[in-house]
Amino acid sequence: MTELARLLLVRHGQSVGNVADDEARAAGAHRLDLDYRDADTPLSDTGFTQASAVGSWLAALPDEHRPTVWLTSPYRRAADTAAAALEAARLDATLLTDERLRERDLGILDGFTGHGIRDRFPEEAERRDRIGKFYYRPPGGESWTDVVLRVRYLLTDLRQQYAGERLCVFSHQAVIMGFRVALEQMAEQDILHVDREDPLPNCSVTTYRHGGAALELERYADTTAVERAAAPTTREGSAADEDGR
């Protein structure tokens, strides 16, 4: 077999950045009230509860579905989600880190709300509207297609190193959507429709299984783990201007 047996993609739990983003939008503020750099943004208390819920769900999986390899983004909110999940699952597993799983870099727009971007960077707001969310690259940052490119490189390595294994990956919204583009050959309008109409909840699980010659989508944005634990289900609104932390 030259393909992964199963692939589980877990979005990180709610972060204090997600909370600050919701508060800034509600207040019509230009910037998030947040002192952390993106890589260091921690989980909220709700985020830790969600991560533990995922761990309990993982522990209850049948042996043939439970992951054998564990990877995480180096960003704190994802790494802490992974650590909390493994602790709750009571799994003695090695957690590997890969920087290609980090969240999309927003460059000079980092920390601004859509309202703030339109006020502070009107030319960038106009350029983003003209180019579209999928291809727009903010100065100093990444486009969605940049994220898809690093996901494609990562998948090539994972398939070579872990053929036949079951992988669990803890990462971020834009990266998980990048996996969908790479694995399902989704077109620009299709992935943006999914992102707009069915935004990815915190600690949701997107699952692929080996079918024939390739990985096939089994379930997208599954919140069963969080719901079983009666933990809050949180997500960005469908009208969000930029990707959530």
mmCIF file of C-alpha atoms in Angstrom:
data_model
loop_
_atom_site.group_PDB
_atom_site.id
_atom_site.type_symbol
_atom_site.label_atom_id
_atom_site.label_comp_id
_atom_site.label_asym_id
_atom_site.label_seq_id
_atom_site.Cartn_x
_atom_site.Cartn_y
_atom_site.Cartn_z
ATOM 1 C CA MET A 1 0.000 0.000 0.000
ATOM 2 C CA THR A 2 1.338 3.455 -0.950
ATOM 3 C CA GLU A 3 -1.485 5.351 0.706
ATOM 4 C CA LEU A 4 -2.452 6.172 4.277
ATOM 5 C CA ALA A 5 -5.043 3.828 5.760
ATOM 6 C CA ARG A 6 -6.953 6.599 7.535
ATOM 7 C CA LEU A 7 -6.504 10.330 8.081
ATOM 8 C CA LEU A 8 -8.178 12.298 10.875
ATOM 9 C CA LEU A 9 -7.947 16.100 10.751
ATOM 10 C CA VAL A 10 -8.792 17.837 14.032
ATOM 11 C CA ARG A 11 -9.181 21.588 14.217
ATOM 12 C CA HIS A 12 -7.816 23.098 17.428
ATOM 13 C CA GLY A 13 -10.150 23.960 20.304
ATOM 14 C CA GLN A 14 -11.518 27.432 20.805
ATOM 15 C CA SER A 15 -8.640 29.846 21.397
ATOM 16 C CA VAL A 16 -8.531 33.167 23.200
ATOM 17 C CA GLY A 17 -7.985 34.577 19.709
ATOM 18 C CA ASN A 18 -11.333 33.174 18.574
ATOM 19 C CA VAL A 19 -12.971 34.806 21.583
ATOM 20 C CA ALA A 20 -11.213 38.136 20.952
ATOM 21 C CA ASP A 21 -12.250 37.997 17.299
ATOM 22 C CA ASP A 22 -15.916 37.459 18.194
ATOM 23 C CA GLU A 23 -15.775 40.328 20.686
ATOM 24 C CA ALA A 24 -14.076 42.689 18.223
ATOM 25 C CA ARG A 25 -16.620 41.980 15.497
ATOM 26 C CA ALA A 26 -19.532 42.460 17.891
ATOM 27 C CA ALA A 27 -18.092 45.803 19.011
ATOM 28 C CA GLY A 28 -17.293 46.974 15.477
ATOM 29 C CA ALA A 29 -13.650 47.329 16.544
ATOM 30 C CA HIS A 30 -10.780 47.653 14.090
ATOM 31 C CA ARG A 31 -8.410 45.333 15.944
ATOM 32 C CA LEU A 32 -8.551 42.337 18.223
ATOM 33 C CA ASP A 33 -7.757 42.997 21.870
ATOM 34 C CA LEU A 34 -5.033 40.369 21.973
ATOM 35 C CA ASP A 35 -1.449 40.517 23.259
ATOM 36 C CA TYR A 36 -0.227 37.200 21.822
ATOM 37 C CA ARG A 37 1.499 36.647 18.517
ATOM 38 C CA ASP A 38 -0.408 34.185 16.365
ATOM 39 C CA ALA A 39 1.932 31.254 17.080
ATOM 40 C CA ASP A 40 1.528 31.712 20.854
ATOM 41 C CA THR A 41 -2.248 32.203 21.058
ATOM 42 C CA PRO A 42 -3.489 29.756 23.734
ATOM 43 C CA LEU A 43 -6.729 27.859 24.150
ATOM 44 C CA SER A 44 -9.632 29.289 26.108
ATOM 45 C CA ASP A 45 -11.114 27.279 28.977
ATOM 46 C CA THR A 46 -13.793 26.123 26.537
ATOM 47 C CA GLY A 47 -11.052 25.073 24.127
ATOM 48 C CA PHE A 48 -9.454 22.797 26.722
ATOM 49 C CA THR A 49 -12.860 21.259 27.462
ATOM 50 C CA GLN A 50 -13.366 20.595 23.748
ATOM 51 C CA ALA A 51 -9.885 19.061 23.429
ATOM 52 C CA SER A 52 -10.529 16.689 26.333
ATOM 53 C CA ALA A 53 -13.808 15.698 24.700
ATOM 54 C CA VAL A 54 -11.927 14.759 21.534
ATOM 55 C CA GLY A 55 -9.556 12.659 23.635
ATOM 56 C CA SER A 56 -12.423 10.707 25.187
ATOM 57 C CA TRP A 57 -13.860 10.139 21.724
ATOM 58 C CA LEU A 58 -10.502 8.921 20.394
ATOM 59 C CA ALA A 59 -10.131 6.494 23.294
ATOM 60 C CA ALA A 60 -13.498 4.938 22.428
ATOM 61 C CA LEU A 61 -12.634 4.288 18.770
ATOM 62 C CA PRO A 62 -12.327 0.664 17.654
ATOM 63 C CA ASP A 63 -8.727 -0.554 17.509
ATOM 64 C CA GLU A 64 -8.839 -0.704 13.706
ATOM 65 C CA HIS A 65 -9.773 3.001 13.525
ATOM 66 C CA ARG A 66 -7.595 4.439 16.289
ATOM 67 C CA PRO A 67 -4.656 6.475 14.937
ATOM 68 C CA THR A 68 -1.168 5.036 15.004
ATOM 69 C CA VAL A 69 0.686 8.262 14.143
ATOM 70 C CA TRP A 70 0.041 11.684 15.723
ATOM 71 C CA LEU A 71 1.042 15.035 14.232
ATOM 72 C CA THR A 72 0.437 18.636 15.233
ATOM 73 C CA SER A 73 0.984 22.179 14.095
ATOM 74 C CA PRO A 74 3.656 23.909 16.217
ATOM 75 C CA TYR A 75 1.229 26.728 17.050
ATOM 76 C CA ARG A 76 0.282 26.642 20.717
ATOM 77 C CA ARG A 77 -3.489 26.314 20.311
ATOM 78 C CA ALA A 78 -3.092 23.224 18.118
ATOM 79 C CA ALA A 79 -0.259 21.640 20.126
ATOM 80 C CA ASP A 80 -2.154 22.156 23.387
ATOM 81 C CA THR A 81 -5.280 20.638 21.819
ATOM 82 C CA ALA A 82 -3.254 17.584 20.808
ATOM 83 C CA ALA A 83 -1.625 17.225 24.232
ATOM 84 C CA ALA A 84 -4.940 17.610 26.083
ATOM 85 C CA ALA A 85 -6.634 15.096 23.785
ATOM 86 C CA LEU A 86 -3.896 12.496 24.218
ATOM 87 C CA GLU A 87 -3.936 12.995 27.980
ATOM 88 C CA ALA A 88 -7.712 12.556 28.133
ATOM 89 C CA ALA A 89 -7.466 9.473 25.909
ATOM 90 C CA ARG A 90 -4.730 8.039 28.174
ATOM 91 C CA LEU A 91 -2.724 7.142 25.117
ATOM 92 C CA ASP A 92 1.029 6.718 25.422
ATOM 93 C CA ALA A 93 1.848 8.152 22.015
ATOM 94 C CA THR A 94 4.629 10.224 20.473
ATOM 95 C CA LEU A 95 3.371 13.575 19.205
ATOM 96 C CA LEU A 96 5.240 14.800 16.122
ATOM 97 C CA THR A 97 5.367 18.453 15.057
ATOM 98 C CA ASP A 98 5.455 19.734 11.483
ATOM 99 C CA GLU A 99 5.617 23.464 10.715
ATOM 100 C CA ARG A 100 3.760 22.909 7.443
ATOM 101 C CA LEU A 101 0.629 22.417 9.547
ATOM 102 C CA ARG A 102 0.747 25.993 10.894
ATOM 103 C CA GLU A 103 -2.161 28.357 10.261
ATOM 104 C CA ARG A 104 -2.250 30.680 7.280
ATOM 105 C CA ASP A 105 -0.099 33.798 7.746
ATOM 106 C CA LEU A 106 -2.180 36.973 7.353
ATOM 107 C CA GLY A 107 0.855 39.269 7.067
ATOM 108 C CA ILE A 108 0.111 42.948 7.707
ATOM 109 C CA LEU A 109 -3.584 42.150 8.175
ATOM 110 C CA ASP A 110 -2.930 39.995 11.243
ATOM 111 C CA GLY A 111 -4.994 41.184 14.193
ATOM 112 C CA PHE A 112 -7.396 43.339 12.173
ATOM 113 C CA THR A 113 -11.098 42.729 11.714
ATOM 114 C CA GLY A 114 -12.697 43.108 8.304
ATOM 115 C CA HIS A 115 -13.921 46.538 9.398
ATOM 116 C CA GLY A 116 -10.403 47.500 10.404
ATOM 117 C CA ILE A 117 -8.924 46.253 7.141
ATOM 118 C CA ARG A 118 -11.358 48.305 5.078
ATOM 119 C CA ASP A 119 -10.593 51.414 7.142
ATOM 120 C CA ARG A 120 -6.804 51.029 7.544
ATOM 121 C CA PHE A 121 -5.959 49.241 4.287
ATOM 122 C CA PRO A 122 -8.667 50.227 1.775
ATOM 123 C CA GLU A 123 -6.469 49.354 -1.219
ATOM 124 C CA GLU A 124 -5.891 45.875 0.172
ATOM 125 C CA ALA A 125 -9.605 45.442 0.849
ATOM 126 C CA GLU A 126 -10.342 46.408 -2.752
ATOM 127 C CA ARG A 127 -7.609 44.103 -4.063
ATOM 128 C CA ARG A 128 -8.932 41.219 -1.973
ATOM 129 C CA ASP A 129 -12.461 41.791 -3.269
ATOM 130 C CA ARG A 130 -11.156 41.850 -6.843
ATOM 131 C CA ILE A 131 -8.843 38.817 -6.602
ATOM 132 C CA GLY A 132 -11.054 36.735 -4.331
ATOM 133 C CA LYS A 133 -10.381 34.989 -1.021
ATOM 134 C CA PHE A 134 -8.793 31.889 -2.568
ATOM 135 C CA TYR A 135 -5.970 33.632 -4.461
ATOM 136 C CA TYR A 136 -5.524 36.856 -2.477
ATOM 137 C CA ARG A 137 -2.177 37.089 -0.663
ATOM 138 C CA PRO A 138 -1.904 39.914 1.914
ATOM 139 C CA PRO A 139 1.464 41.706 2.019
ATOM 140 C CA GLY A 140 3.833 39.556 4.058
ATOM 141 C CA GLY A 141 1.305 36.744 4.283
ATOM 142 C CA GLU A 142 -0.108 33.745 2.446
ATOM 143 C CA SER A 143 -2.991 33.037 0.119
ATOM 144 C CA TRP A 144 -5.164 29.960 0.482
ATOM 145 C CA THR A 145 -3.306 28.515 -2.495
ATOM 146 C CA ASP A 146 -0.003 28.976 -0.658
ATOM 147 C CA VAL A 147 -1.430 26.870 2.169
ATOM 148 C CA VAL A 148 -2.663 24.241 -0.296
ATOM 149 C CA LEU A 149 0.841 24.031 -1.777
ATOM 150 C CA ARG A 150 2.477 23.219 1.546
ATOM 151 C CA VAL A 151 -0.286 20.713 2.294
ATOM 152 C CA ARG A 152 0.452 18.966 -1.007
ATOM 153 C CA TYR A 153 4.159 18.711 -0.124
ATOM 154 C CA LEU A 154 3.269 17.412 3.326
ATOM 155 C CA LEU A 155 0.923 14.764 1.922
ATOM 156 C CA THR A 156 3.665 13.489 -0.376
ATOM 157 C CA ASP A 157 5.988 13.009 2.606
ATOM 158 C CA LEU A 158 3.310 11.449 4.804
ATOM 159 C CA ARG A 159 2.365 8.932 2.153
ATOM 160 C CA GLN A 160 5.998 7.882 1.766
ATOM 161 C CA GLN A 161 6.772 7.699 5.473
ATOM 162 C CA TYR A 162 3.514 6.317 6.862
ATOM 163 C CA ALA A 163 1.947 4.212 4.119
ATOM 164 C CA GLY A 164 -0.675 1.936 5.644
ATOM 165 C CA GLU A 165 -0.771 3.896 8.923
ATOM 166 C CA ARG A 166 -3.687 5.738 10.519
ATOM 167 C CA LEU A 167 -2.800 9.402 11.070
ATOM 168 C CA CYS A 168 -4.345 11.998 13.353
ATOM 169 C CA VAL A 169 -3.423 15.610 12.569
ATOM 170 C CA PHE A 170 -4.156 18.592 14.839
ATOM 171 C CA SER A 171 -4.177 21.783 12.843
ATOM 172 C CA HIS A 172 -6.122 24.878 11.752
ATOM 173 C CA GLN A 173 -9.109 25.926 9.691
ATOM 174 C CA ALA A 174 -7.310 27.050 6.519
ATOM 175 C CA VAL A 175 -4.972 24.049 6.598
ATOM 176 C CA ILE A 176 -7.810 21.548 6.912
ATOM 177 C CA MET A 177 -9.601 23.241 4.024
ATOM 178 C CA GLY A 178 -6.296 22.952 2.143
ATOM 179 C CA PHE A 179 -6.346 19.187 2.752
ATOM 180 C CA ARG A 180 -9.823 19.075 1.235
ATOM 181 C CA VAL A 181 -8.635 20.876 -1.892
ATOM 182 C CA ALA A 182 -5.596 18.614 -2.243
ATOM 183 C CA LEU A 183 -7.357 15.321 -1.531
ATOM 184 C CA GLU A 184 -10.656 15.962 -3.280
ATOM 185 C CA GLN A 185 -9.435 18.146 -6.158
ATOM 186 C CA MET A 186 -11.976 20.791 -5.172
ATOM 187 C CA ALA A 187 -12.285 23.885 -7.345
ATOM 188 C CA GLU A 188 -12.096 27.435 -5.993
ATOM 189 C CA GLN A 189 -15.851 28.021 -5.973
ATOM 190 C CA ASP A 190 -16.539 24.662 -4.316
ATOM 191 C CA ILE A 191 -14.183 25.068 -1.357
ATOM 192 C CA LEU A 192 -15.293 28.666 -0.791
ATOM 193 C CA HIS A 193 -18.919 27.536 -0.814
ATOM 194 C CA VAL A 194 -18.150 24.952 1.887
ATOM 195 C CA ASP A 195 -16.203 27.507 3.928
ATOM 196 C CA ARG A 196 -19.049 30.019 3.683
ATOM 197 C CA GLU A 197 -22.003 27.688 4.246
ATOM 198 C CA ASP A 198 -20.482 25.125 6.635
ATOM 199 C CA PRO A 199 -17.627 26.783 8.572
ATOM 200 C CA LEU A 200 -15.335 24.413 10.438
ATOM 201 C CA PRO A 201 -16.131 24.175 14.187
ATOM 202 C CA ASN A 202 -13.429 24.073 16.832
ATOM 203 C CA CYS A 203 -12.357 20.505 17.671
ATOM 204 C CA SER A 204 -14.395 19.085 14.801
ATOM 205 C CA VAL A 205 -12.982 15.984 13.112
ATOM 206 C CA THR A 206 -12.719 15.511 9.342
ATOM 207 C CA THR A 207 -12.034 11.892 8.404
ATOM 208 C CA TYR A 208 -10.669 10.184 5.284
ATOM 209 C CA ARG A 209 -10.350 6.467 4.707
ATOM 210 C CA HIS A 210 -8.427 4.477 2.131
ATOM 211 C CA GLY A 211 -10.733 3.475 -0.679
ATOM 212 C CA GLY A 212 -9.371 1.952 -3.849
ATOM 213 C CA ALA A 213 -6.325 3.951 -4.866
ATOM 214 C CA ALA A 214 -6.877 7.109 -2.848
ATOM 215 C CA LEU A 215 -8.172 8.611 0.360
ATOM 216 C CA GLU A 216 -11.914 9.256 0.314
ATOM 217 C CA LEU A 217 -13.834 11.674 2.501
ATOM 218 C CA GLU A 218 -15.776 9.813 5.172
ATOM 219 C CA ARG A 219 -16.994 12.719 7.293
ATOM 220 C CA TYR A 220 -16.475 16.487 7.316
ATOM 221 C CA ALA A 221 -16.536 18.775 10.375
ATOM 222 C CA ASP A 222 -17.916 16.080 12.680
ATOM 223 C CA THR A 223 -18.694 17.498 16.141
ATOM 224 C CA THR A 224 -19.775 14.200 17.715
ATOM 225 C CA ALA A 225 -16.930 14.245 20.245
ATOM 226 C CA VAL A 226 -17.783 17.698 21.549
ATOM 227 C CA GLU A 227 -21.527 17.067 21.559
ATOM 228 C CA ARG A 228 -21.216 13.785 23.480
ATOM 229 C CA ALA A 229 -19.325 15.609 26.211
ATOM 230 C CA ALA A 230 -21.960 18.366 26.292
ATOM 231 C CA ALA A 231 -19.185 20.866 25.596
ATOM 232 C CA PRO A 232 -20.004 24.058 23.663
ATOM 233 C CA THR A 233 -19.728 23.880 19.872
ATOM 234 C CA THR A 234 -17.967 27.004 18.613
ATOM 235 C CA ARG A 235 -17.107 28.284 15.140
ATOM 236 C CA GLU A 236 -16.535 31.490 13.191
ATOM 237 C CA GLY A 237 -19.566 33.044 11.556
ATOM 238 C CA SER A 238 -20.123 32.321 7.870
ATOM 239 C CA ALA A 239 -19.688 36.010 7.082
ATOM 240 C CA ALA A 240 -16.213 36.233 8.625
ATOM 241 C CA ASP A 241 -13.832 38.358 6.564
ATOM 242 C CA GLU A 242 -10.673 36.515 7.511
ATOM 243 C CA ASP A 243 -9.645 33.152 8.877
ATOM 244 C CA GLY A 244 -10.015 32.467 12.595
ATOM 245 C CA ARG A 245 -7.158 31.935 14.988
#
